[in-house]
């Protein structure tokens, strides 16, 4: 991959124009060092969403039986909103992975409540 040859942002800035939106994604890849030896962080971020969904299904299912599906749905939607906005504003990979877990946890409450409500 071409990006593996660039170790720092100064060399990237000299060789490429970073003016449009597509180049901004590449800048974040380099800024958070998500290329070459650190590309495993991308897979951890994806996996954290799935782990959050699993734990969210377990907790929100029991919680919905105890306090009611409507309350769990409303609280889950609010948490999805909050975690989604903070996820978009995350400043490093650790914060992104952690917020991705809680986003999955909250999404599980929404999915489960809506699935049972439509039956």
Tab-separated table of N, CA, C and O in Angstrom:
chain	number	residue	atom	x	y	z
A	1	UNK	N	0.844	-1.181	0.000
A	1	UNK	CA	0.000	0.000	0.000
A	1	UNK	C	0.888	1.243	0.000
A	1	UNK	O	1.908	1.293	0.673
A	2	UNK	N	0.479	2.237	-0.715
A	2	UNK	CA	1.263	3.464	-0.862
A	2	UNK	C	1.449	4.179	0.468
A	2	UNK	O	2.508	4.729	0.735
A	3	UNK	N	0.447	4.125	1.342
A	3	UNK	CA	0.523	4.872	2.595
A	3	UNK	C	1.553	4.302	3.567
A	3	UNK	O	1.965	4.966	4.486
A	4	UNK	N	1.982	3.060	3.374
A	4	UNK	CA	2.971	2.466	4.271
A	4	UNK	C	4.331	3.125	4.160
A	4	UNK	O	5.153	3.000	5.044
A	5	UNK	N	4.567	3.832	3.075
A	5	UNK	CA	5.858	4.476	2.885
A	5	UNK	C	5.936	5.835	3.554
A	5	UNK	O	6.998	6.413	3.641
A	6	UNK	N	4.809	6.360	4.015
A	6	UNK	CA	4.794	7.676	4.649
A	6	UNK	C	4.715	7.513	6.156
A	6	UNK	O	3.731	7.051	6.690
A	7	UNK	N	5.770	7.882	6.840
A	7	UNK	CA	5.817	7.742	8.278
A	7	UNK	C	5.331	8.977	9.020
A	7	UNK	O	4.915	8.901	10.156
A	8	UNK	N	5.399	10.115	8.407
A	8	UNK	CA	4.970	11.331	9.081
A	8	UNK	C	4.149	12.190	8.133
A	8	UNK	O	4.158	12.018	6.930
A	9	UNK	N	3.394	13.123	8.713
A	9	UNK	CA	2.491	13.963	7.938
A	9	UNK	C	3.230	14.963	7.060
A	9	UNK	O	2.713	15.382	6.049
A	10	UNK	N	4.447	15.370	7.428
A	10	UNK	CA	5.147	16.374	6.635
A	10	UNK	C	5.469	15.841	5.235
A	10	UNK	O	5.331	16.552	4.250
A	11	UNK	N	5.851	14.605	5.146
A	11	UNK	CA	6.139	14.023	3.847
A	11	UNK	C	4.853	13.880	3.027
A	11	UNK	O	4.850	14.053	1.828
A	12	UNK	N	3.742	13.554	3.699
A	12	UNK	CA	2.443	13.451	3.017
A	12	UNK	C	2.036	14.804	2.446
A	12	UNK	O	1.576	14.888	1.319
A	13	UNK	N	2.205	15.864	3.225
A	13	UNK	CA	1.822	17.203	2.774
A	13	UNK	C	2.647	17.660	1.573
A	13	UNK	O	2.160	18.388	0.726
A	14	UNK	N	3.893	17.250	1.507
A	14	UNK	CA	4.736	17.652	0.386
A	14	UNK	C	4.315	16.977	-0.914
A	14	UNK	O	4.388	17.566	-1.979
A	15	UNK	N	3.872	15.731	-0.827
A	15	UNK	CA	3.603	14.958	-2.032
A	15	UNK	C	2.168	15.050	-2.536
A	15	UNK	O	1.913	14.858	-3.714
A	16	UNK	N	1.207	15.311	-1.660
A	16	UNK	CA	-0.185	15.270	-2.054
A	16	UNK	C	-0.921	16.528	-1.626
A	16	UNK	O	-0.609	17.132	-0.616
A	17	UNK	N	-1.934	16.873	-2.396
A	17	UNK	CA	-2.824	17.972	-2.045
A	17	UNK	C	-3.936	17.408	-1.167
A	17	UNK	O	-4.602	16.455	-1.553
A	18	UNK	N	-4.161	17.989	0.000
A	18	UNK	CA	-5.181	17.477	0.911
A	18	UNK	C	-6.358	18.436	0.975
A	18	UNK	O	-6.882	18.746	2.030
A	19	UNK	N	-6.829	18.861	-0.176
A	19	UNK	CA	-7.875	19.867	-0.224
A	19	UNK	C	-9.291	19.337	-0.181
A	19	UNK	O	-10.163	19.946	0.398
A	20	UNK	N	-9.592	18.184	-0.771
A	20	UNK	CA	-10.981	17.740	-0.821
A	20	UNK	C	-11.301	16.733	0.274
A	20	UNK	O	-10.446	16.323	1.035
A	21	UNK	N	-12.553	16.291	0.332
A	21	UNK	CA	-13.018	15.417	1.398
A	21	UNK	C	-12.411	14.034	1.379
A	21	UNK	O	-12.196	13.426	2.417
A	22	UNK	N	-12.138	13.489	0.202
A	22	UNK	CA	-11.547	12.150	0.121
A	22	UNK	C	-10.152	12.131	0.728
A	22	UNK	O	-9.749	11.160	1.356
A	23	UNK	N	-9.417	13.208	0.537
A	23	UNK	CA	-8.091	13.277	1.122
A	23	UNK	C	-8.151	13.460	2.637
A	23	UNK	O	-7.225	13.068	3.337
A	24	UNK	N	-9.240	14.029	3.139
A	24	UNK	CA	-9.383	14.206	4.585
A	24	UNK	C	-9.455	12.865	5.293
A	24	UNK	O	-8.943	12.719	6.404
A	25	UNK	N	-10.072	11.871	4.667
A	25	UNK	CA	-10.114	10.531	5.255
A	25	UNK	C	-8.707	9.962	5.362
A	25	UNK	O	-8.331	9.375	6.380
A	26	UNK	N	-7.911	10.162	4.343
A	26	UNK	CA	-6.536	9.675	4.378
A	26	UNK	C	-5.709	10.402	5.435
A	26	UNK	O	-4.828	9.809	6.049
A	27	UNK	N	-6.005	11.662	5.660
A	27	UNK	CA	-5.306	12.410	6.702
A	27	UNK	C	-5.606	11.816	8.075
A	27	UNK	O	-4.715	11.647	8.902
A	28	UNK	N	-6.874	11.450	8.322
A	28	UNK	CA	-7.219	10.824	9.599
A	28	UNK	C	-6.575	9.447	9.733
A	28	UNK	O	-6.187	9.047	10.828
A	29	UNK	N	-6.475	8.731	8.638
A	29	UNK	CA	-5.784	7.446	8.692
A	29	UNK	C	-4.344	7.617	9.136
A	29	UNK	O	-3.831	6.856	9.946
A	30	UNK	N	-3.693	8.635	8.611
A	30	UNK	CA	-2.309	8.864	8.991
A	30	UNK	C	-2.184	9.515	10.365
A	30	UNK	O	-1.281	9.199	11.124
A	31	UNK	N	-3.101	10.425	10.686
A	31	UNK	CA	-3.028	11.120	11.965
A	31	UNK	C	-3.230	10.146	13.125
A	31	UNK	O	-2.573	10.255	14.150
A	32	UNK	N	-4.171	9.214	12.970
A	32	UNK	CA	-4.410	8.213	14.011
A	32	UNK	C	-3.544	6.980	13.800
A	32	UNK	O	-3.691	6.001	14.495
A	33	UNK	N	-2.654	7.020	12.840
A	33	UNK	CA	-1.744	5.929	12.460
A	33	UNK	C	-2.485	4.598	12.329
A	33	UNK	O	-2.235	3.653	13.050
A	34	UNK	N	-3.414	4.558	11.374
A	34	UNK	CA	-4.222	3.368	11.137
A	34	UNK	C	-3.760	2.589	9.909
A	34	UNK	O	-4.521	1.819	9.344
A	35	UNK	N	-2.539	2.790	9.497
A	35	UNK	CA	-2.013	2.099	8.330
A	35	UNK	C	-0.846	1.217	8.737
A	35	UNK	O	-0.253	1.388	9.795
A	36	UNK	N	-0.540	0.269	7.899
A	36	UNK	CA	0.595	-0.641	8.035
A	36	UNK	C	0.561	-1.424	9.342
A	36	UNK	O	-0.344	-2.217	9.555
A	37	UNK	N	1.486	-1.169	10.241
A	37	UNK	CA	1.589	-1.964	11.467
A	37	UNK	C	0.452	-1.724	12.446
A	37	UNK	O	0.224	-2.532	13.335
A	38	UNK	N	-0.254	-0.623	12.321
A	38	UNK	CA	-1.360	-0.317	13.248
A	38	UNK	C	-2.728	-0.502	12.607
A	38	UNK	O	-3.719	-0.027	13.146
A	39	UNK	N	-2.797	-1.190	11.493
A	39	UNK	CA	-4.092	-1.371	10.833
A	39	UNK	C	-5.028	-2.271	11.631
A	39	UNK	O	-6.231	-2.295	11.374
A	40	UNK	N	-4.522	-3.006	12.618
A	40	UNK	CA	-5.363	-3.853	13.452
A	40	UNK	C	-6.351	-3.037	14.280
A	40	UNK	O	-7.383	-3.553	14.705
A	41	UNK	N	-6.071	-1.752	14.487
A	41	UNK	CA	-6.973	-0.908	15.272
A	41	UNK	C	-8.326	-0.737	14.588
A	41	UNK	O	-9.346	-0.592	15.257
A	42	UNK	N	-8.341	-0.774	13.273
A	42	UNK	CA	-9.598	-0.669	12.530
A	42	UNK	C	-10.473	-1.881	12.827
A	42	UNK	O	-11.683	-1.752	13.051
A	43	UNK	N	-9.880	-3.059	12.870
A	43	UNK	CA	-10.637	-4.279	13.146
A	43	UNK	C	-11.122	-4.318	14.589
A	43	UNK	O	-12.218	-4.824	14.865
A	44	UNK	N	-10.353	-3.780	15.505
A	44	UNK	CA	-10.785	-3.704	16.903
A	44	UNK	C	-11.987	-2.776	17.025
A	44	UNK	O	-12.923	-3.053	17.788
A	45	UNK	N	-12.015	-1.692	16.286
A	45	UNK	CA	-13.155	-0.772	16.326
A	45	UNK	C	-14.421	-1.448	15.810
A	45	UNK	O	-15.503	-1.263	16.374
A	46	UNK	N	-14.290	-2.235	14.751
A	46	UNK	CA	-15.447	-2.974	14.243
A	46	UNK	C	-15.908	-4.025	15.247
A	46	UNK	O	-17.106	-4.213	15.463
A	47	UNK	N	-14.952	-4.717	15.843
A	47	UNK	CA	-15.271	-5.766	16.801
A	47	UNK	C	-15.915	-5.202	18.061
A	47	UNK	O	-16.790	-5.838	18.651
A	48	UNK	N	-15.517	-4.002	18.476
A	48	UNK	CA	-16.093	-3.412	19.685
A	48	UNK	C	-17.570	-3.106	19.502
A	48	UNK	O	-18.347	-3.205	20.456
A	49	UNK	N	-17.995	-2.754	18.291
A	49	UNK	CA	-19.419	-2.553	18.032
A	49	UNK	C	-20.183	-3.859	18.218
A	49	UNK	O	-21.248	-3.881	18.847
A	50	UNK	N	-19.642	-4.953	17.719
A	50	UNK	CA	-20.314	-6.246	17.848
A	50	UNK	C	-20.371	-6.716	19.300
A	50	UNK	O	-21.384	-7.263	19.737
A	51	UNK	N	-19.297	-6.510	20.039
A	51	UNK	CA	-19.295	-6.872	21.463
A	51	UNK	C	-20.300	-6.018	22.218
A	51	UNK	O	-21.030	-6.513	23.086
A	52	UNK	N	-20.387	-4.735	21.874
A	52	UNK	CA	-21.389	-3.870	22.491
A	52	UNK	C	-22.801	-4.319	22.178
A	52	UNK	O	-23.684	-4.272	23.049
A	53	UNK	N	-23.035	-4.773	20.955
A	53	UNK	CA	-24.357	-5.290	20.600
A	53	UNK	C	-24.706	-6.531	21.418
A	53	UNK	O	-25.837	-6.676	21.900
A	54	UNK	N	-23.750	-7.435	21.588
A	54	UNK	CA	-24.004	-8.664	22.352
A	54	UNK	C	-24.367	-8.333	23.788
A	54	UNK	O	-25.381	-8.817	24.321
A	55	UNK	N	-23.559	-7.514	24.434
A	55	UNK	CA	-23.862	-7.153	25.825
A	55	UNK	C	-25.132	-6.316	25.912
A	55	UNK	O	-25.896	-6.433	26.867
A	56	UNK	N	-25.382	-5.493	24.926
A	56	UNK	CA	-26.595	-4.682	24.909
A	56	UNK	C	-27.849	-5.517	24.798
A	56	UNK	O	-28.861	-5.232	25.442
A	57	UNK	N	-27.815	-6.565	23.964
A	57	UNK	CA	-28.964	-7.455	23.862
A	57	UNK	C	-29.245	-8.150	25.185
A	57	UNK	O	-30.402	-8.287	25.603
A	58	UNK	N	-28.203	-8.591	25.854
A	58	UNK	CA	-28.394	-9.276	27.133
A	58	UNK	C	-28.975	-8.351	28.198
A	58	UNK	O	-29.930	-8.704	28.902
A	59	UNK	N	-28.414	-7.174	28.318
A	59	UNK	CA	-28.841	-6.246	29.375
A	59	UNK	C	-30.185	-5.604	29.047
A	59	UNK	O	-31.082	-5.547	29.889
A	60	UNK	N	-30.336	-5.113	27.812
A	60	UNK	CA	-31.578	-4.399	27.489
A	60	UNK	C	-32.777	-5.327	27.431
A	60	UNK	O	-33.902	-4.901	27.710
A	61	UNK	N	-32.582	-6.591	27.088
A	61	UNK	CA	-33.693	-7.541	27.111
A	61	UNK	C	-34.224	-7.745	28.511
A	61	UNK	O	-35.441	-7.702	28.744
A	62	UNK	N	-33.326	-7.956	29.459
A	62	UNK	CA	-33.741	-8.128	30.858
A	62	UNK	C	-34.321	-6.834	31.414
A	62	UNK	O	-35.317	-6.851	32.139
A	63	UNK	N	-33.700	-5.728	31.078
A	63	UNK	CA	-34.169	-4.429	31.557
A	63	UNK	C	-35.542	-4.084	30.985
A	63	UNK	O	-36.393	-3.528	31.693
A	64	UNK	N	-35.779	-4.435	29.728
A	64	UNK	CA	-37.077	-4.161	29.108
A	64	UNK	C	-38.181	-5.002	29.745
A	64	UNK	O	-39.319	-4.533	29.874
A	65	UNK	N	-37.875	-6.220	30.142
A	65	UNK	CA	-38.865	-7.037	30.842
A	65	UNK	C	-39.181	-6.476	32.219
A	65	UNK	O	-40.290	-6.621	32.721
A	66	UNK	N	-38.191	-5.819	32.813
A	66	UNK	CA	-38.368	-5.337	34.179
A	66	UNK	C	-39.058	-3.966	34.227
A	66	UNK	O	-39.981	-3.772	35.020
A	67	UNK	N	-38.642	-3.011	33.398
A	67	UNK	CA	-39.189	-1.655	33.479
A	67	UNK	C	-40.121	-1.296	32.329
A	67	UNK	O	-40.793	-0.275	32.389
A	68	UNK	N	-40.129	-2.083	31.268
A	68	UNK	CA	-41.009	-1.806	30.138
A	68	UNK	C	-40.234	-1.479	28.880
A	68	UNK	O	-39.178	-0.851	28.921
A	69	UNK	N	-40.795	-1.903	27.763
A	69	UNK	CA	-40.105	-1.741	26.480
A	69	UNK	C	-40.074	-0.291	26.012
A	69	UNK	O	-39.116	0.146	25.391
A	70	UNK	N	-41.126	0.452	26.288
A	70	UNK	CA	-41.179	1.842	25.814
A	70	UNK	C	-40.106	2.699	26.482
A	70	UNK	O	-39.433	3.490	25.820
A	71	UNK	N	-39.923	2.527	27.775
A	71	UNK	CA	-38.894	3.295	28.482
A	71	UNK	C	-37.488	2.923	27.992
A	71	UNK	O	-36.644	3.800	27.775
A	72	UNK	N	-37.252	1.630	27.775
A	72	UNK	CA	-35.955	1.189	27.275
A	72	UNK	C	-35.717	1.735	25.874
A	72	UNK	O	-34.604	2.153	25.540
A	73	UNK	N	-36.752	1.775	25.049
A	73	UNK	CA	-36.616	2.309	23.695
A	73	UNK	C	-36.251	3.794	23.715
A	73	UNK	O	-35.334	4.226	23.023
A	74	UNK	N	-36.939	4.566	24.529
A	74	UNK	CA	-36.677	6.013	24.585
A	74	UNK	C	-35.270	6.291	25.117
A	74	UNK	O	-34.525	7.106	24.549
A	75	UNK	N	-34.897	5.610	26.179
A	75	UNK	CA	-33.561	5.816	26.752
A	75	UNK	C	-32.481	5.360	25.772
A	75	UNK	O	-31.455	6.041	25.603
A	76	UNK	N	-32.712	4.254	25.081
A	76	UNK	CA	-31.732	3.758	24.110
A	76	UNK	C	-31.561	4.718	22.941
A	76	UNK	O	-30.441	4.947	22.473
A	77	UNK	N	-32.653	5.290	22.460
A	77	UNK	CA	-32.562	6.250	21.358
A	77	UNK	C	-31.791	7.494	21.801
A	77	UNK	O	-30.971	8.026	21.051
A	78	UNK	N	-32.025	7.945	23.012
A	78	UNK	CA	-31.276	9.104	23.517
A	78	UNK	C	-29.790	8.797	23.646
A	78	UNK	O	-28.937	9.621	23.303
A	79	UNK	N	-29.475	7.590	24.128
A	79	UNK	CA	-28.064	7.203	24.242
A	79	UNK	C	-27.409	7.047	22.873
A	79	UNK	O	-26.234	7.383	22.696
A	80	UNK	N	-28.151	6.526	21.889
A	80	UNK	CA	-27.613	6.420	20.535
A	80	UNK	C	-27.291	7.813	19.995
A	80	UNK	O	-26.256	8.025	19.357
A	81	UNK	N	-28.161	8.763	20.262
A	81	UNK	CA	-27.922	10.139	19.824
A	81	UNK	C	-26.674	10.724	20.474
A	81	UNK	O	-25.803	11.275	19.804
A	82	UNK	N	-26.567	10.567	21.775
A	82	UNK	CA	-25.429	11.132	22.507
A	82	UNK	C	-24.126	10.451	22.098
A	82	UNK	O	-23.129	11.118	21.781
A	83	UNK	N	-24.120	9.114	22.089
A	83	UNK	CA	-22.889	8.404	21.742
A	83	UNK	C	-22.533	8.596	20.274
A	83	UNK	O	-21.355	8.631	19.911
A	84	UNK	N	-23.522	8.720	19.406
A	84	UNK	CA	-23.249	8.950	17.989
A	84	UNK	C	-22.598	10.299	17.737
A	84	UNK	O	-21.670	10.414	16.934
A	85	UNK	N	-23.080	11.316	18.420
A	85	UNK	CA	-22.486	12.649	18.255
A	85	UNK	C	-21.072	12.712	18.831
A	85	UNK	O	-20.175	13.294	18.223
A	86	UNK	N	-20.875	12.114	19.992
A	86	UNK	CA	-19.530	12.131	20.569
A	86	UNK	C	-18.585	11.228	19.788
A	86	UNK	O	-17.383	11.495	19.727
A	87	UNK	N	-19.110	10.173	19.182
A	87	UNK	CA	-18.291	9.307	18.343
A	87	UNK	C	-17.770	10.063	17.128
A	87	UNK	O	-16.618	9.906	16.730
A	88	UNK	N	-18.604	10.908	16.564
A	88	UNK	CA	-18.178	11.699	15.413
A	88	UNK	C	-17.115	12.733	15.784
A	88	UNK	O	-16.334	13.139	14.933
A	89	UNK	N	-17.078	13.114	17.041
A	89	UNK	CA	-16.117	14.114	17.495
A	89	UNK	C	-14.942	13.511	18.260
A	89	UNK	O	-14.213	14.234	18.944
A	90	UNK	N	-14.759	12.208	18.183
A	90	UNK	CA	-13.687	11.559	18.937
A	90	UNK	C	-12.321	12.036	18.450
A	90	UNK	O	-12.123	12.315	17.271
A	91	UNK	N	-11.388	12.116	19.381
A	91	UNK	CA	-10.087	12.712	19.080
A	91	UNK	C	-8.960	11.694	18.954
A	91	UNK	O	-7.881	12.035	18.478
A	92	UNK	N	-9.179	10.463	19.382
A	92	UNK	CA	-8.158	9.437	19.223
A	92	UNK	C	-8.815	8.069	19.057
A	92	UNK	O	-10.029	7.932	19.175
A	93	UNK	N	-8.021	7.071	18.803
A	93	UNK	CA	-8.547	5.747	18.497
A	93	UNK	C	-9.159	5.099	19.731
A	93	UNK	O	-10.194	4.438	19.643
A	94	UNK	N	-8.562	5.280	20.881
A	94	UNK	CA	-9.090	4.684	22.109
A	94	UNK	C	-10.479	5.221	22.425
A	94	UNK	O	-11.386	4.456	22.768
A	95	UNK	N	-10.658	6.514	22.305
A	95	UNK	CA	-11.972	7.117	22.522
A	95	UNK	C	-12.970	6.605	21.488
A	95	UNK	O	-14.121	6.298	21.822
A	96	UNK	N	-12.551	6.465	20.238
A	96	UNK	CA	-13.418	5.975	19.176
A	96	UNK	C	-13.873	4.546	19.457
A	96	UNK	O	-15.056	4.221	19.322
A	97	UNK	N	-12.948	3.677	19.864
A	97	UNK	CA	-13.285	2.281	20.134
A	97	UNK	C	-14.226	2.172	21.325
A	97	UNK	O	-15.199	1.413	21.299
A	98	UNK	N	-13.978	2.933	22.370
A	98	UNK	CA	-14.841	2.898	23.553
A	98	UNK	C	-16.242	3.395	23.234
A	98	UNK	O	-17.239	2.766	23.629
A	99	UNK	N	-16.334	4.504	22.526
A	99	UNK	CA	-17.645	5.025	22.163
A	99	UNK	C	-18.370	4.110	21.188
A	99	UNK	O	-19.598	4.015	21.207
A	100	UNK	N	-17.623	3.412	20.363
A	100	UNK	CA	-18.224	2.456	19.429
A	100	UNK	C	-18.866	1.298	20.191
A	100	UNK	O	-19.922	0.807	19.814
A	101	UNK	N	-18.239	0.854	21.292
A	101	UNK	CA	-18.823	-0.180	22.142
A	101	UNK	C	-20.154	0.294	22.719
A	101	UNK	O	-21.164	-0.414	22.665
A	102	UNK	N	-20.173	1.499	23.284
A	102	UNK	CA	-21.399	2.014	23.889
A	102	UNK	C	-22.467	2.322	22.844
A	102	UNK	O	-23.662	2.224	23.126
A	103	UNK	N	-22.053	2.681	21.649
A	103	UNK	CA	-23.005	2.862	20.549
A	103	UNK	C	-23.687	1.541	20.219
A	103	UNK	O	-24.903	1.476	20.037
A	104	UNK	N	-22.912	0.470	20.146
A	104	UNK	CA	-23.491	-0.854	19.911
A	104	UNK	C	-24.389	-1.297	21.046
A	104	UNK	O	-25.445	-1.891	20.818
A	105	UNK	N	-23.984	-0.999	22.261
A	105	UNK	CA	-24.801	-1.339	23.433
A	105	UNK	C	-26.161	-0.647	23.357
A	105	UNK	O	-27.203	-1.256	23.607
A	106	UNK	N	-26.168	0.620	22.987
A	106	UNK	CA	-27.409	1.381	22.885
A	106	UNK	C	-28.248	0.943	21.693
A	106	UNK	O	-29.477	0.882	21.773
A	107	UNK	N	-27.595	0.642	20.579
A	107	UNK	CA	-28.318	0.197	19.392
A	107	UNK	C	-29.044	-1.121	19.642
A	107	UNK	O	-30.121	-1.353	19.093
A	108	UNK	N	-28.472	-1.978	20.463
A	108	UNK	CA	-29.126	-3.240	20.790
A	108	UNK	C	-30.457	-3.003	21.492
A	108	UNK	O	-31.438	-3.702	21.233
A	109	UNK	N	-30.512	-2.010	22.368
A	109	UNK	CA	-31.770	-1.683	23.029
A	109	UNK	C	-32.818	-1.194	22.055
A	109	UNK	O	-34.003	-1.532	22.166
A	110	UNK	N	-32.396	-0.429	21.067
A	110	UNK	CA	-33.334	0.059	20.040
A	110	UNK	C	-33.820	-1.100	19.188
A	110	UNK	O	-35.030	-1.265	18.968
A	111	UNK	N	-32.904	-1.923	18.692
A	111	UNK	CA	-33.280	-3.037	17.822
A	111	UNK	C	-34.216	-4.000	18.526
A	111	UNK	O	-35.227	-4.432	17.974
A	112	UNK	N	-33.867	-4.357	19.750
A	112	UNK	CA	-34.659	-5.337	20.492
A	112	UNK	C	-36.049	-4.816	20.811
A	112	UNK	O	-37.051	-5.514	20.641
A	113	UNK	N	-36.144	-3.577	21.257
A	113	UNK	CA	-37.446	-2.999	21.594
A	113	UNK	C	-38.335	-2.859	20.362
A	113	UNK	O	-39.540	-3.143	20.424
A	114	UNK	N	-37.769	-2.434	19.250
A	114	UNK	CA	-38.564	-2.294	18.045
A	114	UNK	C	-38.971	-3.644	17.457
A	114	UNK	O	-40.080	-3.792	16.931
A	115	UNK	N	-38.126	-4.645	17.574
A	115	UNK	CA	-38.469	-5.965	17.067
A	115	UNK	C	-39.622	-6.577	17.849
A	115	UNK	O	-40.554	-7.135	17.267
A	116	UNK	N	-39.576	-6.461	19.161
A	116	UNK	CA	-40.647	-7.023	19.993
A	116	UNK	C	-41.927	-6.187	19.834
A	116	UNK	O	-43.026	-6.743	19.852
A	117	UNK	N	-41.800	-4.896	19.651
A	117	UNK	CA	-42.991	-4.026	19.532
A	117	UNK	C	-43.753	-4.281	18.238
A	117	UNK	O	-44.961	-4.081	18.188
A	118	UNK	N	-43.096	-4.745	17.189
A	118	UNK	CA	-43.806	-4.960	15.938
A	118	UNK	C	-44.550	-6.286	15.902
A	118	UNK	O	-45.361	-6.505	15.035
A	119	UNK	N	-44.267	-7.171	16.821
A	119	UNK	CA	-44.951	-8.482	16.861
A	119	UNK	C	-46.350	-8.379	17.376
A	119	UNK	O	-46.903	-7.645	17.967
